[in-house]
Coordinates of C-alpha atoms in Angstrom, one line a residue:
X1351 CA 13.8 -0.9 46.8
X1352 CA 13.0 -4.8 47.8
X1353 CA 13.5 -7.2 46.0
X1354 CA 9.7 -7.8 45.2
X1355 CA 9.2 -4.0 44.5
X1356 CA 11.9 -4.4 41.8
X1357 CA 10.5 -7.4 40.2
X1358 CA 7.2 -6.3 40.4
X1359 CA 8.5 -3.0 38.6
X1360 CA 10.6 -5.1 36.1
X1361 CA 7.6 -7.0 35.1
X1362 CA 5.1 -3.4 34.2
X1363 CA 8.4 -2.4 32.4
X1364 CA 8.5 -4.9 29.8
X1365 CA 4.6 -5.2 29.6
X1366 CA 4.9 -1.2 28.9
X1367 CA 7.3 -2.5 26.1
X1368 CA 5.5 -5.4 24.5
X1369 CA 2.7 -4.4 21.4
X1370 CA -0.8 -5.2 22.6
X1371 CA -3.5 -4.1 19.8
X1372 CA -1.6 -6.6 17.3
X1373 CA -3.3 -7.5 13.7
X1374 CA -4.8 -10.9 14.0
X1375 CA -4.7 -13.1 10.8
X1376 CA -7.8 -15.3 11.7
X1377 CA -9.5 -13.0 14.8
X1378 CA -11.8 -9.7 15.0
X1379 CA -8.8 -7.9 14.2
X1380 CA -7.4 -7.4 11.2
X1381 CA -6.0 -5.6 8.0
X1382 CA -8.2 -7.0 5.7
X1383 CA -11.6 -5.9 5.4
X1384 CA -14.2 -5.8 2.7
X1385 CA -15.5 -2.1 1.5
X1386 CA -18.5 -1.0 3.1
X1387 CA -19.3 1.6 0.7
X1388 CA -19.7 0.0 -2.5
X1389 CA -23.5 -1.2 -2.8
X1390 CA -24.1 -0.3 0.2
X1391 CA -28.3 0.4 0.5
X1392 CA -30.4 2.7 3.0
X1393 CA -31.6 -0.4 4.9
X1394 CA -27.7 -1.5 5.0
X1395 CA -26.5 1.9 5.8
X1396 CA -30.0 2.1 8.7
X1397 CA -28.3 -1.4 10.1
X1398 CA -25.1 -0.5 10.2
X1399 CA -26.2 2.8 12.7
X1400 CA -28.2 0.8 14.5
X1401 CA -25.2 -1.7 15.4
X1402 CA -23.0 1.1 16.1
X1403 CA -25.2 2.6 18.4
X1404 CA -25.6 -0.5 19.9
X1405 CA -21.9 -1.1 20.5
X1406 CA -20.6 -2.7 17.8
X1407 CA -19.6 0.5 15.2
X1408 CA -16.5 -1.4 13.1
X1409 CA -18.6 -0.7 9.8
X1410 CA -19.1 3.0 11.3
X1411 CA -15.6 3.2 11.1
X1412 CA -14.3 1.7 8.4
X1413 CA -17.3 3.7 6.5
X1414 CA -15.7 6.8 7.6
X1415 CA -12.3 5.6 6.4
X1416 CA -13.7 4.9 2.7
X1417 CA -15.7 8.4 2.9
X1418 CA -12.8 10.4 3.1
X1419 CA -10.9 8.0 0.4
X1420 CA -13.7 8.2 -2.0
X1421 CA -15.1 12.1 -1.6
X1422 CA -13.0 15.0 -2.5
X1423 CA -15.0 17.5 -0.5
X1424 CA -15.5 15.8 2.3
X1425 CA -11.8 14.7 2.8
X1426 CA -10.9 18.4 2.0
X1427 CA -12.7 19.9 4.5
X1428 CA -12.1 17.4 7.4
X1429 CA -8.8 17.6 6.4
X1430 CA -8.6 21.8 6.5
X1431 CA -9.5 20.4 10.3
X1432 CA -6.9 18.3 10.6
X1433 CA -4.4 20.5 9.2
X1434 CA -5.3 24.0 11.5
X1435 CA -4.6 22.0 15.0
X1436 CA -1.8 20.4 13.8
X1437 CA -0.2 23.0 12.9
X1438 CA -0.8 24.7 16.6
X1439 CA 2.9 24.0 18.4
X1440 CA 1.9 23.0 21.6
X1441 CA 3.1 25.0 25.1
X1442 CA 4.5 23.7 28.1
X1443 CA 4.4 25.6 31.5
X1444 CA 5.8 24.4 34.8
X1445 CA 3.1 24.2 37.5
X1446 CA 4.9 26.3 39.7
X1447 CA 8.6 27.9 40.1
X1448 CA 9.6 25.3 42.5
X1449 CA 12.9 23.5 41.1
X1450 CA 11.2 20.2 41.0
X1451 CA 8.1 21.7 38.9
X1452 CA 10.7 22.7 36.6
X1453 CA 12.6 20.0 36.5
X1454 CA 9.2 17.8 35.5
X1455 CA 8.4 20.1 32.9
X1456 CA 11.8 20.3 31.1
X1457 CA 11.9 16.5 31.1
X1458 CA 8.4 16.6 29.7
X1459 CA 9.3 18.9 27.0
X1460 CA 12.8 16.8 26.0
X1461 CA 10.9 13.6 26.5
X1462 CA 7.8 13.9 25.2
X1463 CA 6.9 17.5 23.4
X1464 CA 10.9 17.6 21.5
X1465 CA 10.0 14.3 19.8
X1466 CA 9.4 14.1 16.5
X1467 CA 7.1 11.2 17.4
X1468 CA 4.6 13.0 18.9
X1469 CA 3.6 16.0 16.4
X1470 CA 2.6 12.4 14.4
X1471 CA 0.8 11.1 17.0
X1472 CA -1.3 14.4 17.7
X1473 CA -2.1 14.6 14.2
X1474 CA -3.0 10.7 14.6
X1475 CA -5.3 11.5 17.6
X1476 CA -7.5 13.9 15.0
X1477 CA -8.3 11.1 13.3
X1478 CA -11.3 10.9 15.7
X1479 CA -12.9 14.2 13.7
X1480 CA -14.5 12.1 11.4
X1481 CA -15.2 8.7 13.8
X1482 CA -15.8 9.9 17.1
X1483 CA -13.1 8.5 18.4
X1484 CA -9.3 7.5 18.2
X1485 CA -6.7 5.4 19.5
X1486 CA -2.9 5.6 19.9
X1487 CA -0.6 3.0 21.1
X1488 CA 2.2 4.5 23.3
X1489 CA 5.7 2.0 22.7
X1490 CA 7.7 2.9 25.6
X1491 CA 11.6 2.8 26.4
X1492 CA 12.1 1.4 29.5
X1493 CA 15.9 1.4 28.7
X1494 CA 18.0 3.8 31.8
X1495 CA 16.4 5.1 34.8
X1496 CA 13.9 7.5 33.2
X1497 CA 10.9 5.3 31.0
X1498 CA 10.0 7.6 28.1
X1499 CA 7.5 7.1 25.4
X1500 CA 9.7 5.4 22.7
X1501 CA 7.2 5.1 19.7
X1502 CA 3.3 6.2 19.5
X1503 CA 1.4 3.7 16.4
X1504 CA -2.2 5.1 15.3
X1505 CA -4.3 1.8 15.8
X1506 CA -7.3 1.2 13.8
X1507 CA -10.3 1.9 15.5
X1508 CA -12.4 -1.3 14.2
X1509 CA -9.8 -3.1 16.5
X1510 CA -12.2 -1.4 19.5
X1511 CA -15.5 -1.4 21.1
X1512 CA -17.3 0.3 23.4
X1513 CA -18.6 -1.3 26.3
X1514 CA -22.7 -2.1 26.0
X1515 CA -23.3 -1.4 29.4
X1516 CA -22.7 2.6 29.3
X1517 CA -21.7 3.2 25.8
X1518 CA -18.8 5.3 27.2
X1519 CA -15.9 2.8 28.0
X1520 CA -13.5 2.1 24.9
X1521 CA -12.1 -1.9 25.3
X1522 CA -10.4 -3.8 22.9
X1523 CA -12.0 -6.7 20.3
X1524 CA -11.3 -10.0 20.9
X1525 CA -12.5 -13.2 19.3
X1526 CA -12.6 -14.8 22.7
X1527 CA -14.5 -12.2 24.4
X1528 CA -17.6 -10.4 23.5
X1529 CA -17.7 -7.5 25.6
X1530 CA -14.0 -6.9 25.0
X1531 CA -10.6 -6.5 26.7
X1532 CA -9.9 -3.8 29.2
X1533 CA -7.3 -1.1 28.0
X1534 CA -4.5 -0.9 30.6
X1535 CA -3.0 2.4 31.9
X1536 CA -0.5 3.9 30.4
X1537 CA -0.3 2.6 27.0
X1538 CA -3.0 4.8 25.1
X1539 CA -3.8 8.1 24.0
X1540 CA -7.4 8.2 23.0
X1541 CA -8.9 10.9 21.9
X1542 CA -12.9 11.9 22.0
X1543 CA -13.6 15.0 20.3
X1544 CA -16.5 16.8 22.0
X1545 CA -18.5 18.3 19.2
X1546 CA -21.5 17.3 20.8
X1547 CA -23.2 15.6 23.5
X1548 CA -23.6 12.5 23.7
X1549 CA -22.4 8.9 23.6
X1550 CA -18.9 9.4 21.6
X1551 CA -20.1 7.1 18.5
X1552 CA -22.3 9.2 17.9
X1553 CA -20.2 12.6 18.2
X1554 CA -18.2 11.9 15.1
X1555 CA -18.3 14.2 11.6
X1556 CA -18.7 11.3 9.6
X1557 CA -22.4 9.8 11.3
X1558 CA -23.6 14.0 10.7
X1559 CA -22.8 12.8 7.0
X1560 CA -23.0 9.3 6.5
X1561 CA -26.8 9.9 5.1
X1562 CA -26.1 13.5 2.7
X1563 CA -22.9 11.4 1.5
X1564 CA -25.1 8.2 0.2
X1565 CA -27.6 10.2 -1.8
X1566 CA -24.6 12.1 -3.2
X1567 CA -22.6 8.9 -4.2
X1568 CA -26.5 7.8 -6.1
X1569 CA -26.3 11.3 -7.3
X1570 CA -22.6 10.5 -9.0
X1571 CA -23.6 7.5 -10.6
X1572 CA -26.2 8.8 -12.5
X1573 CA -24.5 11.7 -13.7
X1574 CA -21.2 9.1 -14.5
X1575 CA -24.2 7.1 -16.6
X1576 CA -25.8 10.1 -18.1
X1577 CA -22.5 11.5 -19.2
X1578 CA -21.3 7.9 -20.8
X1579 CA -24.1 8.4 -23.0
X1580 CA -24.6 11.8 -23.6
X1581 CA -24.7 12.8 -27.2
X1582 CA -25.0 9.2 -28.7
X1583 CA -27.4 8.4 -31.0
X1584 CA -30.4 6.1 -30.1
X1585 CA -29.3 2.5 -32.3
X1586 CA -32.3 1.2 -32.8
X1587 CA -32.2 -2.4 -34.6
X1588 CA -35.2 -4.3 -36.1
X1589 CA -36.0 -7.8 -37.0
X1590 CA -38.5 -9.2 -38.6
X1591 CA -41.1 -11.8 -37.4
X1592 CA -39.4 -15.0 -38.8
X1593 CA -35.9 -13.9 -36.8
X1594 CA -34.6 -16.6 -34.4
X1595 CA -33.4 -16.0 -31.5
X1596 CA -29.3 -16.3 -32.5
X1597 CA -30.3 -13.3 -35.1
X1598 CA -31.9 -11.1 -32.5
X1599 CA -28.9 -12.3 -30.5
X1600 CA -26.4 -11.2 -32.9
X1601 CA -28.4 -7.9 -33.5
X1602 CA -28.2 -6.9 -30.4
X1603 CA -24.7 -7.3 -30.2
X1604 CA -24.4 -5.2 -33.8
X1605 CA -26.7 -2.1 -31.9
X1606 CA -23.9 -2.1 -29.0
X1607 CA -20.8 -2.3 -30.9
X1608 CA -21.5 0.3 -33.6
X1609 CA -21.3 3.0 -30.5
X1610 CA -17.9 1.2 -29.6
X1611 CA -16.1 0.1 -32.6
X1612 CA -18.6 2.3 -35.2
X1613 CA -18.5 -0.9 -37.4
X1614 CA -21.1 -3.8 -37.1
X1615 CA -22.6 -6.4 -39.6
X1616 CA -26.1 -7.3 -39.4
X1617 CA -28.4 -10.0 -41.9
X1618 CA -29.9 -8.4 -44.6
X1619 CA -33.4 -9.2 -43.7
X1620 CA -32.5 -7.1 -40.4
X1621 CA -32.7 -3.2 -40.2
X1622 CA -30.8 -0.6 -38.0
X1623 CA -31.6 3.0 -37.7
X1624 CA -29.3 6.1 -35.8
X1625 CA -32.6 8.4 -34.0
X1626 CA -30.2 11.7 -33.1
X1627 CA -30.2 11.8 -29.7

């Protein structure tokens, strides 16, 4: 090997070792984002589509994120997912019974398949059930004469983009660029489930649900209302026409406490009444 071969390969070996997606504390990517799903409206949740669709599907995903957080049933079920590949042990066959086909595929099986690394990071990769897509960052050992995967880190997909031009190309966000950063070989595992056709943002589990999940999530908060409630008598509190407004005030707050505290004080030109409920 010359001399510029061997720097040339010294130089991909330590950019094969050094962390690109990194957590930015002031940049597009980051740790710290706001929830999505609380208040979130039918015109929001049509926007937010709309932007993913249109390239920019960080809300998608971080949606998705809080939908499996936040529903039981939905979580179960893409989880059931989840949990029947993963528990598939993956096979390894040498392309041929040529020495050097077996050689590859025994140091593919000790390197790669024997880790305990990787059974994480093809649970990781399923991660794209529910967004349409997912990302893995390959750390790599560049230590000896053989460069192995080292490390594989799941990397939040609202770090990525997909380019605008096609929809299909998956780059990386960055403050200083907005069509985003080209992924470089070798450093990524992204998986695309195909359970449909289509652009990949809109292939995932969670867009099919996005809009049953909403009305269900109104549906929860009326019941959680109805059932705070439920069984309490009606306090009704009357005033008379010469009340001022610091009794009506004070009445008011008599009517709410007696269901909290069942004790209240009220003037005596004031009345309250219990209707049974």
């Amino acid at each position: 090997m010359g001399i510029k071969s061997f720097v040339k390969s010294l130089m991909a070996g330590k950019a094969l070792s050094k962390p690109i997606a990194e957590a930015q504390a002031d940049g597009v990517r980051t740790i710290v984002q706001d929830s999505v799903a609380t208040g979130l409206t039918p015109q929001a949740l049509a926007a937010l589509i709309k932007a993913a669709k249109d390239g920019e599907p960080e809300k998608l995903f971080e949606l998705a994120q809080e939908m499996e957080e936040r529903d039981g049933h939905y979580s179960a079920v893409i989880g059931t997912r989840k949990l029947a590949l993963a528990g598939i042990e993956p096979e390894l066959h040498a392309a041929s019974e040529d020495k050097k086909d077996r050689d590859i595929a025994d140091a593919v099986q000790a390197d790669i398949l024997d880790h305990p690394a990787f059974h994480l990071a093809l649970f990781d990769c399923l991660d794209g059930l529910g967004k349409g897509v997912s990302v893995v960052e390959i750390a790599w050992n560049i230590e000896g004469p053989r460069w192995k995967p080292e490390k594989y880190e799941w990397k939040d997909p609202g770090w990525f983009q997909f380019d605008k031009k096609t929809g299909q190309q998956l780059r990386l966000r960055d403050k200083d660029n907005k069509e985003g950063l080209e992924l470089p070989q070798n450093r990524y595992i992204i998986h695309i489930p195909r359970l449909k056709s289509g652009l990949p943002i809109r292939g995932g589990l969670a867009l099919l649900c996005v809009w049953p999940w909403l009305l269900k999530s109104y549906t929860i908060k009326d019941w959680a209302a109805f059932c705070e409630i439920f069984g309490q008598p009606l306090r009704l509190g009357k005033y008379g026409t010469t009340a001022s407004d610091k009794d009506k005030r004070a009445l008011l707050r008599a009517v709410r406490s007696i269901a909290r505290d069942a004790a209240a004080i009220i003037p005596s030109s004031m009345d309250m009444e219990l209707i049974q409920s």
